[in-house]
mmCIF file of C-alpha atoms in Angstrom:
data_model
loop_
_atom_site.group_PDB
_atom_site.id
_atom_site.type_symbol
_atom_site.label_atom_id
_atom_site.label_comp_id
_atom_site.label_asym_id
_atom_site.label_seq_id
_atom_site.Cartn_x
_atom_site.Cartn_y
_atom_site.Cartn_z
ATOM 1 C CA MET A 1 5.038 -13.566 66.723
ATOM 2 C CA LYS A 2 3.446 -16.966 66.205
ATOM 3 C CA LEU A 3 -0.331 -16.926 66.604
ATOM 4 C CA LEU A 4 -2.469 -20.039 67.001
ATOM 5 C CA ARG A 5 -5.917 -21.257 68.020
ATOM 6 C CA TYR A 6 -6.438 -24.286 70.228
ATOM 7 C CA GLY A 7 -9.334 -26.388 71.456
ATOM 8 C CA PRO A 8 -12.175 -28.496 70.068
ATOM 9 C CA LYS A 9 -13.357 -27.777 66.523
ATOM 10 C CA GLY A 10 -15.653 -24.764 66.554
ATOM 11 C CA GLN A 11 -14.622 -23.808 70.094
ATOM 12 C CA GLU A 12 -11.022 -22.708 69.511
ATOM 13 C CA LYS A 13 -9.395 -20.140 71.796
ATOM 14 C CA PRO A 14 -6.733 -17.618 70.742
ATOM 15 C CA GLY A 15 -3.124 -18.106 71.752
ATOM 16 C CA LEU A 16 0.497 -17.607 70.804
ATOM 17 C CA VAL A 17 3.827 -19.376 71.076
ATOM 18 C CA ASP A 18 6.267 -18.129 73.720
ATOM 19 C CA ALA A 19 10.049 -17.969 73.440
ATOM 20 C CA GLY A 20 10.387 -21.479 74.862
ATOM 21 C CA GLY A 21 7.958 -23.011 72.376
ATOM 22 C CA GLY A 22 5.097 -23.253 74.873
ATOM 23 C CA MET A 23 1.551 -22.054 74.309
ATOM 24 C CA ARG A 24 0.048 -18.999 76.004
ATOM 25 C CA ASP A 25 -3.620 -18.041 76.142
ATOM 26 C CA LEU A 26 -4.805 -14.712 74.672
ATOM 27 C CA SER A 27 -8.453 -14.967 75.732
ATOM 28 C CA ALA A 28 -8.148 -12.007 78.142
ATOM 29 C CA HIS A 29 -7.159 -9.772 75.245
ATOM 30 C CA LEU A 30 -9.401 -10.924 72.382
ATOM 31 C CA ALA A 31 -12.278 -13.328 71.850
ATOM 32 C CA ASP A 32 -10.766 -14.943 68.771
ATOM 33 C CA ILE A 33 -8.155 -14.441 66.058
ATOM 34 C CA THR A 34 -9.986 -13.384 62.886
ATOM 35 C CA GLY A 35 -9.444 -11.090 59.935
ATOM 36 C CA ASP A 36 -10.216 -8.140 62.201
ATOM 37 C CA THR A 37 -7.263 -9.105 64.395
ATOM 38 C CA LEU A 38 -4.803 -9.029 61.517
ATOM 39 C CA SER A 39 -4.410 -5.298 60.946
ATOM 40 C CA ALA A 40 -0.923 -3.917 61.530
ATOM 41 C CA ASN A 41 -2.102 -1.890 64.540
ATOM 42 C CA ARG A 42 -3.851 -4.810 66.222
ATOM 43 C CA LEU A 43 -0.903 -7.133 65.647
ATOM 44 C CA ALA A 44 1.414 -4.484 67.118
ATOM 45 C CA GLU A 45 -0.772 -4.357 70.245
ATOM 46 C CA LEU A 46 -0.523 -8.130 70.637
ATOM 47 C CA ALA A 47 3.231 -8.078 70.050
ATOM 48 C CA ALA A 48 3.599 -5.506 72.844
ATOM 49 C CA LEU A 49 2.032 -7.804 75.464
ATOM 50 C CA ASP A 50 4.226 -9.257 78.197
ATOM 51 C CA VAL A 51 4.121 -12.874 77.062
ATOM 52 C CA GLU A 52 5.437 -14.197 80.388
ATOM 53 C CA ARG A 53 2.342 -12.820 82.129
ATOM 54 C CA LEU A 54 -0.060 -14.649 79.807
ATOM 55 C CA PRO A 55 -1.578 -17.906 81.154
ATOM 56 C CA ARG A 56 0.194 -21.071 80.060
ATOM 57 C CA VAL A 57 -1.754 -23.647 78.067
ATOM 58 C CA ASP A 58 -1.076 -27.048 79.592
ATOM 59 C CA GLY A 59 -1.052 -30.385 77.828
ATOM 60 C CA GLU A 60 -1.313 -30.895 74.082
ATOM 61 C CA PRO A 61 -4.689 -29.556 72.993
ATOM 62 C CA ARG A 62 -5.910 -29.854 69.435
ATOM 63 C CA LEU A 63 -4.809 -26.980 67.194
ATOM 64 C CA GLY A 64 -7.271 -25.442 64.774
ATOM 65 C CA THR A 65 -6.473 -23.077 61.947
ATOM 66 C CA PRO A 66 -4.405 -20.158 63.329
ATOM 67 C CA TRP A 67 -7.186 -17.684 62.536
ATOM 68 C CA GLY A 68 -10.906 -18.080 61.997
ATOM 69 C CA GLY A 69 -13.403 -16.645 59.561
ATOM 70 C CA ILE A 70 -11.346 -17.249 56.418
ATOM 71 C CA GLY A 71 -13.311 -15.610 53.621
ATOM 72 C CA LYS A 72 -11.680 -17.224 50.596
ATOM 73 C CA ILE A 73 -8.730 -19.334 49.553
ATOM 74 C CA ILE A 74 -7.019 -18.401 46.283
ATOM 75 C CA CYS A 75 -4.350 -20.769 44.973
ATOM 76 C CA VAL A 76 -1.532 -20.389 42.474
ATOM 77 C CA GLY A 77 -0.909 -23.452 40.322
ATOM 78 C CA LEU A 78 2.358 -24.597 38.743
ATOM 79 C CA ASN A 79 4.383 -21.908 40.530
ATOM 80 C CA TYR A 80 7.561 -24.006 40.690
ATOM 81 C CA ALA A 81 9.148 -24.674 37.294
ATOM 82 C CA ASP A 82 10.281 -28.171 38.295
ATOM 83 C CA HIS A 83 6.755 -29.045 39.472
ATOM 84 C CA ALA A 84 5.318 -27.864 36.146
ATOM 85 C CA LYS A 85 7.828 -30.128 34.413
ATOM 86 C CA GLU A 86 6.902 -33.200 36.481
ATOM 87 C CA SER A 87 3.230 -32.435 35.714
ATOM 88 C CA GLY A 88 3.973 -32.397 31.984
ATOM 89 C CA LEU A 89 2.704 -28.821 31.679
ATOM 90 C CA PRO A 90 4.363 -25.663 30.328
ATOM 91 C CA VAL A 91 5.834 -23.115 32.741
ATOM 92 C CA PRO A 92 3.160 -20.401 33.048
ATOM 93 C CA THR A 93 3.853 -16.872 31.882
ATOM 94 C CA GLU A 94 1.240 -15.516 34.301
ATOM 95 C CA PRO A 95 0.064 -16.988 37.612
ATOM 96 C CA VAL A 96 -2.478 -19.794 37.203
ATOM 97 C CA LEU A 97 -5.301 -19.182 39.678
ATOM 98 C CA PHE A 98 -7.948 -21.464 41.151
ATOM 99 C CA THR A 99 -9.972 -21.525 44.366
ATOM 100 C CA LYS A 100 -10.190 -23.977 47.213
ATOM 101 C CA ALA A 101 -13.527 -24.374 48.991
ATOM 102 C CA ILE A 102 -13.929 -22.925 52.483
ATOM 103 C CA SER A 103 -15.565 -26.222 53.486
ATOM 104 C CA ALA A 104 -12.177 -27.900 52.890
ATOM 105 C CA ILE A 105 -10.565 -26.031 55.812
ATOM 106 C CA ASN A 106 -8.932 -28.362 58.318
ATOM 107 C CA GLY A 107 -6.689 -28.137 61.364
ATOM 108 C CA PRO A 108 -2.965 -28.856 60.912
ATOM 109 C CA PHE A 109 -3.141 -32.191 62.771
ATOM 110 C CA ASP A 110 -6.696 -33.227 61.892
ATOM 111 C CA ASP A 111 -7.355 -36.318 59.773
ATOM 112 C CA VAL A 112 -7.533 -35.947 55.998
ATOM 113 C CA MET A 113 -10.490 -37.924 54.656
ATOM 114 C CA LEU A 114 -10.395 -39.530 51.234
ATOM 115 C CA PRO A 115 -13.477 -38.381 49.278
ATOM 116 C CA ARG A 116 -16.005 -40.948 48.130
ATOM 117 C CA GLY A 117 -14.764 -42.562 44.914
ATOM 118 C CA SER A 118 -11.229 -41.264 45.340
ATOM 119 C CA GLU A 119 -8.558 -42.953 43.236
ATOM 120 C CA LYS A 120 -5.738 -40.404 43.104
ATOM 121 C CA THR A 121 -5.583 -38.252 46.241
ATOM 122 C CA ASP A 122 -2.253 -36.424 46.405
ATOM 123 C CA TRP A 123 -0.234 -34.129 48.678
ATOM 124 C CA GLU A 124 1.200 -30.608 48.188
ATOM 125 C CA VAL A 125 3.155 -28.639 50.804
ATOM 126 C CA GLU A 126 2.725 -24.895 50.195
ATOM 127 C CA LEU A 127 3.595 -21.502 51.647
ATOM 128 C CA GLY A 128 0.416 -19.652 52.595
ATOM 129 C CA ILE A 129 0.073 -15.857 52.537
ATOM 130 C CA VAL A 130 -2.378 -14.399 55.065
ATOM 131 C CA ILE A 131 -3.927 -11.059 54.097
ATOM 132 C CA GLY A 132 -4.171 -8.426 56.840
ATOM 133 C CA LYS A 133 -5.287 -5.343 54.911
ATOM 134 C CA ARG A 134 -7.690 -5.021 51.984
ATOM 135 C CA ALA A 135 -5.827 -5.297 48.678
ATOM 136 C CA ARG A 136 -7.286 -4.051 45.401
ATOM 137 C CA TYR A 137 -5.102 -3.102 42.423
ATOM 138 C CA VAL A 138 -2.021 -3.094 44.655
ATOM 139 C CA GLU A 139 1.393 -2.339 43.153
ATOM 140 C CA GLN A 140 4.154 -4.847 43.827
ATOM 141 C CA ALA A 141 6.146 -2.244 45.747
ATOM 142 C CA HIS A 142 3.342 -2.024 48.316
ATOM 143 C CA ALA A 143 2.128 -5.640 48.282
ATOM 144 C CA LEU A 144 3.779 -6.714 51.531
ATOM 145 C CA GLU A 145 1.989 -3.904 53.378
ATOM 146 C CA HIS A 146 -1.165 -5.988 52.927
ATOM 147 C CA VAL A 147 0.281 -9.209 54.388
ATOM 148 C CA ALA A 148 -0.337 -10.134 58.036
ATOM 149 C CA GLY A 149 1.814 -13.245 57.992
ATOM 150 C CA TYR A 150 2.535 -16.687 56.602
ATOM 151 C CA CYS A 151 1.613 -20.295 57.325
ATOM 152 C CA ILE A 152 1.853 -23.850 56.021
ATOM 153 C CA VAL A 153 -0.917 -25.237 53.830
ATOM 154 C CA ASN A 154 -1.312 -28.801 52.578
ATOM 155 C CA ASP A 155 -3.107 -28.349 49.249
ATOM 156 C CA VAL A 156 -4.485 -31.898 49.208
ATOM 157 C CA SER A 157 -5.721 -32.723 45.689
ATOM 158 C CA GLU A 158 -7.710 -35.537 44.094
ATOM 159 C CA ARG A 159 -6.037 -35.751 40.676
ATOM 160 C CA ALA A 160 -8.738 -37.780 38.929
ATOM 161 C CA PHE A 161 -11.384 -35.243 39.989
ATOM 162 C CA GLN A 162 -9.031 -32.358 39.117
ATOM 163 C CA LEU A 163 -7.827 -33.456 35.699
ATOM 164 C CA GLU A 164 -10.049 -36.226 34.355
ATOM 165 C CA ARG A 165 -13.578 -35.070 35.135
ATOM 166 C CA GLY A 166 -13.812 -31.994 32.888
ATOM 167 C CA GLY A 167 -14.095 -28.315 33.762
ATOM 168 C CA THR A 168 -11.779 -26.515 36.172
ATOM 169 C CA TRP A 169 -9.360 -27.809 38.788
ATOM 170 C CA ASP A 170 -11.615 -26.757 41.665
ATOM 171 C CA LYS A 171 -13.543 -30.027 41.983
ATOM 172 C CA GLY A 172 -10.335 -31.898 42.829
ATOM 173 C CA LYS A 173 -9.127 -29.266 45.275
ATOM 174 C CA GLY A 174 -12.095 -28.487 47.488
ATOM 175 C CA CYS A 175 -13.097 -31.814 49.025
ATOM 176 C CA ASP A 176 -13.780 -31.881 52.755
ATOM 177 C CA THR A 177 -10.572 -31.774 54.895
ATOM 178 C CA PHE A 178 -8.407 -30.912 51.848
ATOM 179 C CA ALA A 179 -6.994 -27.658 53.318
ATOM 180 C CA PRO A 180 -5.001 -28.276 56.521
ATOM 181 C CA ILE A 181 -3.705 -24.855 57.653
ATOM 182 C CA GLY A 182 -1.190 -23.986 60.379
ATOM 183 C CA PRO A 183 -0.014 -24.743 63.005
ATOM 184 C CA TRP A 184 0.817 -21.058 63.323
ATOM 185 C CA LEU A 185 0.312 -17.726 61.629
ATOM 186 C CA VAL A 186 3.846 -16.293 61.682
ATOM 187 C CA THR A 187 4.181 -12.517 61.380
ATOM 188 C CA PRO A 188 6.593 -11.139 58.754
ATOM 189 C CA ASP A 189 9.155 -9.869 61.288
ATOM 190 C CA GLU A 190 10.095 -13.487 62.066
ATOM 191 C CA ILE A 191 10.974 -14.346 58.451
ATOM 192 C CA SER A 192 14.289 -13.027 57.188
ATOM 193 C CA ASP A 193 14.022 -14.105 53.538
ATOM 194 C CA LEU A 194 10.811 -15.228 51.839
ATOM 195 C CA ARG A 195 12.892 -16.446 48.901
ATOM 196 C CA ASP A 196 14.892 -18.887 51.021
ATOM 197 C CA LEU A 197 12.415 -21.077 52.885
ATOM 198 C CA ALA A 198 12.872 -24.853 52.811
ATOM 199 C CA LEU A 199 9.713 -26.929 52.244
ATOM 200 C CA ASN A 200 9.492 -30.623 53.084
ATOM 201 C CA LEU A 201 6.829 -33.327 53.009
ATOM 202 C CA SER A 202 7.063 -37.015 53.827
ATOM 203 C CA VAL A 203 4.562 -39.870 53.572
ATOM 204 C CA ASN A 204 4.969 -42.728 56.052
ATOM 205 C CA GLY A 205 8.457 -41.475 56.870
ATOM 206 C CA GLU A 206 9.649 -41.358 53.250
ATOM 207 C CA THR A 207 10.674 -37.914 52.006
ATOM 208 C CA CYS A 208 8.657 -36.997 48.928
ATOM 209 C CA GLN A 209 9.007 -33.218 48.605
ATOM 210 C CA GLN A 210 12.152 -31.229 49.314
ATOM 211 C CA GLY A 211 12.094 -27.757 47.827
ATOM 212 C CA SER A 212 12.768 -24.110 48.430
ATOM 213 C CA THR A 213 10.913 -20.898 47.735
ATOM 214 C CA ARG A 214 14.028 -19.912 45.763
ATOM 215 C CA THR A 215 12.554 -21.800 42.798
ATOM 216 C CA MET A 216 9.146 -20.108 42.861
ATOM 217 C CA ILE A 217 8.327 -18.555 39.490
ATOM 218 C CA PHE A 218 6.221 -15.757 40.959
ATOM 219 C CA GLY A 219 7.221 -14.339 44.345
ATOM 220 C CA VAL A 220 4.978 -13.182 47.175
ATOM 221 C CA GLU A 221 4.877 -9.528 46.102
ATOM 222 C CA GLU A 222 4.011 -10.410 42.522
ATOM 223 C CA ILE A 223 1.338 -12.895 43.578
ATOM 224 C CA VAL A 224 -0.461 -10.474 45.916
ATOM 225 C CA SER A 225 -0.308 -7.674 43.357
ATOM 226 C CA TYR A 226 -1.465 -9.897 40.502
ATOM 227 C CA ILE A 227 -4.432 -11.427 42.321
ATOM 228 C CA SER A 228 -5.532 -8.030 43.619
ATOM 229 C CA GLY A 229 -5.960 -6.936 40.001
ATOM 230 C CA PHE A 230 -8.739 -9.487 39.558
ATOM 231 C CA ILE A 231 -10.103 -10.182 43.037
ATOM 232 C CA THR A 232 -10.304 -7.890 46.053
ATOM 233 C CA LEU A 233 -8.425 -9.534 48.899
ATOM 234 C CA GLU A 234 -9.873 -9.017 52.380
ATOM 235 C CA PRO A 235 -8.289 -9.422 55.831
ATOM 236 C CA GLY A 236 -8.200 -13.108 56.686
ATOM 237 C CA ASP A 237 -8.104 -14.305 53.088
ATOM 238 C CA LEU A 238 -5.508 -16.980 52.313
ATOM 239 C CA ILE A 239 -3.308 -17.353 49.233
ATOM 240 C CA CYS A 240 -1.584 -20.691 48.562
ATOM 241 C CA THR A 241 1.542 -20.078 46.518
ATOM 242 C CA GLY A 242 2.178 -23.425 44.815
ATOM 243 C CA THR A 243 4.172 -26.552 45.556
ATOM 244 C CA PRO A 244 7.676 -27.835 44.719
ATOM 245 C CA PRO A 245 8.222 -31.151 42.897
ATOM 246 C CA GLY A 246 7.691 -34.512 44.532
ATOM 247 C CA VAL A 247 3.919 -34.891 44.379
ATOM 248 C CA GLY A 248 2.539 -38.394 43.968
ATOM 249 C CA ALA A 249 1.217 -37.766 40.470
ATOM 250 C CA GLY A 250 4.742 -36.956 39.301
ATOM 251 C CA MET A 251 6.327 -40.161 40.556
ATOM 252 C CA GLN A 252 7.194 -43.102 38.304
ATOM 253 C CA PRO A 253 4.934 -44.948 38.749
ATOM 254 C CA PRO A 254 2.462 -42.484 40.280
ATOM 255 C CA ARG A 255 1.743 -42.927 43.972
ATOM 256 C CA PHE A 256 -1.358 -41.780 45.800
ATOM 257 C CA LEU A 257 -2.650 -41.695 49.362
ATOM 258 C CA ALA A 258 -4.483 -44.553 51.035
ATOM 259 C CA ALA A 259 -6.256 -44.878 54.366
ATOM 260 C CA GLY A 260 -3.693 -45.329 57.126
ATOM 261 C CA ASP A 261 -0.986 -43.186 55.496
ATOM 262 C CA GLU A 262 0.583 -40.347 57.477
ATOM 263 C CA MET A 263 1.761 -37.062 55.974
ATOM 264 C CA ARG A 264 4.281 -34.807 57.715
ATOM 265 C CA LEU A 265 5.108 -31.426 56.252
ATOM 266 C CA SER A 266 7.152 -28.436 57.317
ATOM 267 C CA ILE A 267 8.394 -25.057 56.157
ATOM 268 C CA ALA A 268 11.404 -23.430 57.798
ATOM 269 C CA GLY A 269 10.254 -21.066 60.551
ATOM 270 C CA LEU A 270 6.573 -21.916 60.108
ATOM 271 C CA GLY A 271 6.355 -25.162 62.058
ATOM 272 C CA GLU A 272 5.168 -28.627 61.128
ATOM 273 C CA GLN A 273 1.902 -30.328 60.223
ATOM 274 C CA ARG A 274 0.947 -33.979 60.521
ATOM 275 C CA GLN A 275 -2.164 -35.685 59.138
ATOM 276 C CA ARG A 276 -3.441 -39.242 59.161
ATOM 277 C CA VAL A 277 -5.373 -40.309 56.067
ATOM 278 C CA VAL A 278 -8.739 -41.949 56.723
ATOM 279 C CA ALA A 279 -11.359 -43.559 54.494
ATOM 280 C CA TRP A 280 -14.487 -41.702 53.444
ATOM 281 C CA ALA A 281 -17.349 -41.823 55.928
ATOM 282 C CA ARG A 282 -20.658 -40.012 56.208
ATOM 283 C CA GLN A 283 -20.310 -36.832 58.249
ATOM 284 C CA ASP A 284 -23.987 -35.891 58.811
#
């Protein structure tokens, strides 16, 4: 099942993708898709609906994040050995964790805005893990029981803020619009092999990232188990699992985003995102 939310920002309605790739409305069955919707029982109820009887969604409405009310975003850094190498950093022996601000959340096709003073804004296509059941001190053998599904995340990063301004990485990761999520939340039954998903990202039509989850250092089960030993994961929380090589900071010479650029990113079975980069502007 592929869940989505569509409509103007802050007014999104729940929906899903039918067998033909069209959108169907779920408003008669739930007010919204949130963490409360993501339990195994509730997802089973939605999966049992007769999709052909659901109202069609006409046109091409804006897509928001596939679920609302995200409580926290936990990210794993340097989780692809070849990305660690291009970053000039050692391969970690334990997952490197940082957070991404909730205020960075963005729709999968919404504009990405360069922050004020940005010099080195970069791209990162990542597999996202969506938590469906509270996870605290979870063993790896049971980790997937706590996962509601998967999605695409663009972990947009301002490298100068992240690496040259002191302190932790968070200040370069949490700028407004820096977390495009979606287009869909895809339930686990639709993914045959988490360790064989192709990831791609292009900028202005030029392929920059081509990778596979085969080269992840820490897999999904290990990541969920590990994080749950430090932080209680709640339904609706999002984990970003790291990016393959091909980021702008790793290019020779380095290349960064500018207003007018367009990013396209995809993960096999999880759909595609597209964002236009715009200059900073006051939002109040």
